[in-house]
mmCIF file of C-alpha atoms in Angstrom:
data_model
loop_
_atom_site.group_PDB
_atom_site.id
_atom_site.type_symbol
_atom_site.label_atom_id
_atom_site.label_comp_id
_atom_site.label_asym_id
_atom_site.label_seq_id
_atom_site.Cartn_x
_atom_site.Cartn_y
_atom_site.Cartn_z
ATOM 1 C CA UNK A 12 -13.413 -8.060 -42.963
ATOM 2 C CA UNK A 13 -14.972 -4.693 -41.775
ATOM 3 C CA UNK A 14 -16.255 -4.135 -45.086
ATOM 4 C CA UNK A 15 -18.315 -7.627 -45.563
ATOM 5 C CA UNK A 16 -19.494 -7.749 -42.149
ATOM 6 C CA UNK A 17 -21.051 -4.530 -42.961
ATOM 7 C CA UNK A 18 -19.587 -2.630 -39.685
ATOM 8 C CA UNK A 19 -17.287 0.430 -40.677
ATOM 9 C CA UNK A 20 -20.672 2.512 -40.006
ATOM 10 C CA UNK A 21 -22.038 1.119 -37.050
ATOM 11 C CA UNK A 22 -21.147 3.009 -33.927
ATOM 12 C CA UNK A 23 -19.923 1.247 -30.451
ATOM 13 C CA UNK A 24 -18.110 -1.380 -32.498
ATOM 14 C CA UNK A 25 -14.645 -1.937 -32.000
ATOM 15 C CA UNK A 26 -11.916 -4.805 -32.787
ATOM 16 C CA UNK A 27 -9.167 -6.140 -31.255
ATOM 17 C CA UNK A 28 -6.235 -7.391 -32.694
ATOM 18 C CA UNK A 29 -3.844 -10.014 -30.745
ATOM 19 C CA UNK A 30 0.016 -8.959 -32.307
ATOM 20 C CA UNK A 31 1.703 -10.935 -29.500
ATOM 21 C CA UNK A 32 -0.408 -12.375 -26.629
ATOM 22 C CA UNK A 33 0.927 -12.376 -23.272
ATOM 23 C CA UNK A 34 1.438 -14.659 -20.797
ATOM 24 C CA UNK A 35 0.653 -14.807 -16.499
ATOM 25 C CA UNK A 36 3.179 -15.091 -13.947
ATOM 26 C CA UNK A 37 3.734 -18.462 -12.503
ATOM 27 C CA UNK A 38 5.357 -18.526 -9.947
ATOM 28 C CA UNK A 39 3.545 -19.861 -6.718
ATOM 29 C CA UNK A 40 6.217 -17.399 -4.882
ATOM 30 C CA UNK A 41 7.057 -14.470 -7.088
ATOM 31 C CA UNK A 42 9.041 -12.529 -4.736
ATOM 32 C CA UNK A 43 12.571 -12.687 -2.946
ATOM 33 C CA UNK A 44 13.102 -12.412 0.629
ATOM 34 C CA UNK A 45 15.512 -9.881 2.176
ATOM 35 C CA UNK A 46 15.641 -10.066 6.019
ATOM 36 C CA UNK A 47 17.811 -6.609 7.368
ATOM 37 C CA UNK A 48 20.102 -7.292 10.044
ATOM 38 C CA UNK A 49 20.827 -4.266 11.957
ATOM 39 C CA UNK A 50 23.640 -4.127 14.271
ATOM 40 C CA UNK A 51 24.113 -1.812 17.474
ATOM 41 C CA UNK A 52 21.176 -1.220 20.395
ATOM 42 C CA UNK A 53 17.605 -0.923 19.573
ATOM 43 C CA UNK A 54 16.234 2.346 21.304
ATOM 44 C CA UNK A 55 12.866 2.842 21.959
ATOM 45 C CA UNK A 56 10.606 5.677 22.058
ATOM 46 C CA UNK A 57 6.548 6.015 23.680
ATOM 47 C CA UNK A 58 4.228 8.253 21.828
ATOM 48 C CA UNK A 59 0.513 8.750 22.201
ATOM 49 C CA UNK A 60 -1.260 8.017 18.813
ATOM 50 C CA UNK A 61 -4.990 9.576 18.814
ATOM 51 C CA UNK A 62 -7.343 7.864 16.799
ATOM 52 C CA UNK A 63 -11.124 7.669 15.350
ATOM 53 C CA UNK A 64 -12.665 4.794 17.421
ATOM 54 C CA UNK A 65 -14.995 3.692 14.743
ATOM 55 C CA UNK A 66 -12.179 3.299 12.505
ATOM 56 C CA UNK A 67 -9.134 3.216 13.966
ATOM 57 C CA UNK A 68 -8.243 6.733 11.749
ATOM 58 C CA UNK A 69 -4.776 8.655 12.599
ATOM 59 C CA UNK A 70 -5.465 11.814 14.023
ATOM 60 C CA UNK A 71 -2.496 13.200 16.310
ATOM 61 C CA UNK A 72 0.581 12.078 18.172
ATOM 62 C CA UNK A 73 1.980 13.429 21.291
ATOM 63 C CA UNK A 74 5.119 12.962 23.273
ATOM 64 C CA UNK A 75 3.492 13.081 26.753
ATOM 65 C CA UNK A 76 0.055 12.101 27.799
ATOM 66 C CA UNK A 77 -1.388 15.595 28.550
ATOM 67 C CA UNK A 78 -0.430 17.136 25.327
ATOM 68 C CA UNK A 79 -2.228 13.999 23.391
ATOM 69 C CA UNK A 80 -5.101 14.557 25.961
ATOM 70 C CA UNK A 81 -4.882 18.995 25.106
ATOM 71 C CA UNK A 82 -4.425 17.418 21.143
ATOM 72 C CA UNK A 83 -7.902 15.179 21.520
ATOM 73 C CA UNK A 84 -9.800 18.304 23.004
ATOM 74 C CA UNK A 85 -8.462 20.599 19.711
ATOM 75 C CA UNK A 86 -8.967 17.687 17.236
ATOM 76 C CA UNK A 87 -12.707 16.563 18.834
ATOM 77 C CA UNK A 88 -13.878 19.715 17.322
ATOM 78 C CA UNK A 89 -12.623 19.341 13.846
ATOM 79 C CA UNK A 90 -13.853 15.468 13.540
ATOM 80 C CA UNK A 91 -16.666 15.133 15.211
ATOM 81 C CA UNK A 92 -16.023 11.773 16.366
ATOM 82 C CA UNK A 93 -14.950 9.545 19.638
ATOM 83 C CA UNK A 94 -11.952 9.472 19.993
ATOM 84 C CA UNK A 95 -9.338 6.950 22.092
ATOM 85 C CA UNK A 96 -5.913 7.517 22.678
ATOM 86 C CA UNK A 97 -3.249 4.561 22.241
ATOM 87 C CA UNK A 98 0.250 4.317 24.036
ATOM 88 C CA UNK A 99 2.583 2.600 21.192
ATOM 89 C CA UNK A 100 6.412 2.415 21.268
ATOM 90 C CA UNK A 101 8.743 3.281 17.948
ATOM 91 C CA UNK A 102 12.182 2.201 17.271
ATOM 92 C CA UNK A 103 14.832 4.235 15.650
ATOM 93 C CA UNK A 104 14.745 4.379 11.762
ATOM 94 C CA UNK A 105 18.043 2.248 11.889
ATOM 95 C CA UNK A 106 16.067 -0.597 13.439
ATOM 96 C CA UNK A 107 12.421 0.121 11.946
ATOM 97 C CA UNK A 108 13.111 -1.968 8.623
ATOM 98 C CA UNK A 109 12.464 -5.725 9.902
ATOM 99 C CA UNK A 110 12.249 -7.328 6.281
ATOM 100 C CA UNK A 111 11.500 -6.183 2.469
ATOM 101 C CA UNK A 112 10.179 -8.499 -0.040
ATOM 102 C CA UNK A 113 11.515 -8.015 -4.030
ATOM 103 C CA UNK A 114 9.170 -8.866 -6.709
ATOM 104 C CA UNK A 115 10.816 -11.219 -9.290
ATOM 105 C CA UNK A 116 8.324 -12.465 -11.408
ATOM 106 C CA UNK A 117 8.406 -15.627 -13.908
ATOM 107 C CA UNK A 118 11.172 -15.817 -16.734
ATOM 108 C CA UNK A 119 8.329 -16.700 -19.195
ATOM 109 C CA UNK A 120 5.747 -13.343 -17.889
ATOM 110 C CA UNK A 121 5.501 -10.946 -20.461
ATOM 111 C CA UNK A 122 3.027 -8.223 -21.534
ATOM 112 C CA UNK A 123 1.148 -8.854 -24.339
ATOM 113 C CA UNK A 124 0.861 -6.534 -27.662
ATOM 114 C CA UNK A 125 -2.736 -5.748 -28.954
ATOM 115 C CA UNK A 126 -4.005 -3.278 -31.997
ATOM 116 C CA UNK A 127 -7.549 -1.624 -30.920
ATOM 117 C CA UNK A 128 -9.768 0.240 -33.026
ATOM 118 C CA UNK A 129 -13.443 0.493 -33.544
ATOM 119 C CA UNK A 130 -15.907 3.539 -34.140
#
């Protein structure tokens, strides 16, 4: 076919060949749920996160508020930017996972097979 369409010499021409075409997922869910149930008491901890306040960027995190206030003062010199400081609360890595989601795509998805070649 190459041959009588005249193209074995002609550069930036390629063909594709479908072996086995594929076929899309679906599934208007494709995923499982798995909720985590922890057991035992959920502890607590404050930090103070810095971040950019254009963009909301990590910077630091301190335990008290003057040491993320002495952080700020170091890191203001490195980014150049405003800064804001946020008081958040983390839980224990026990209790941190709340749910995971599993993807479990269609029976029928599979990946195609294709032969490529071309000058």
């Amino acid at each position: 076919m190459l041959e009588k369409n005249k193209l074995t010499n002609a550069t930036g021409v390629g063909c594709i060949v479908v072996s086995e075409a594929g076929s899309a997922d679906t599934r208007e869910r494709p995923y499982e749920f798995i909720n985590n149930v922890t057991e035992g008491q959920l502890t607590k901890k404050r930090v103070f996160e810095i971040r950019t306040a254009s963009d909301d960027t990590f910077v630091a995190e301190a335990e008290t508020k003057v040491e993320a206030a002495r952080l700020a003062k170091v890191a203001m010199k490195t980014t150049k930017q405003d800064l804001i400081c946020k008081q958040v609360y983390r839980v224990d890595d026990d209790h941190a996972l709340a749910f995971s989601l599993k993807y479990v795509p269609s029976s029928n998805t599979k990946l195609g097979t294709y032969i490529v070649f071309g000058n």
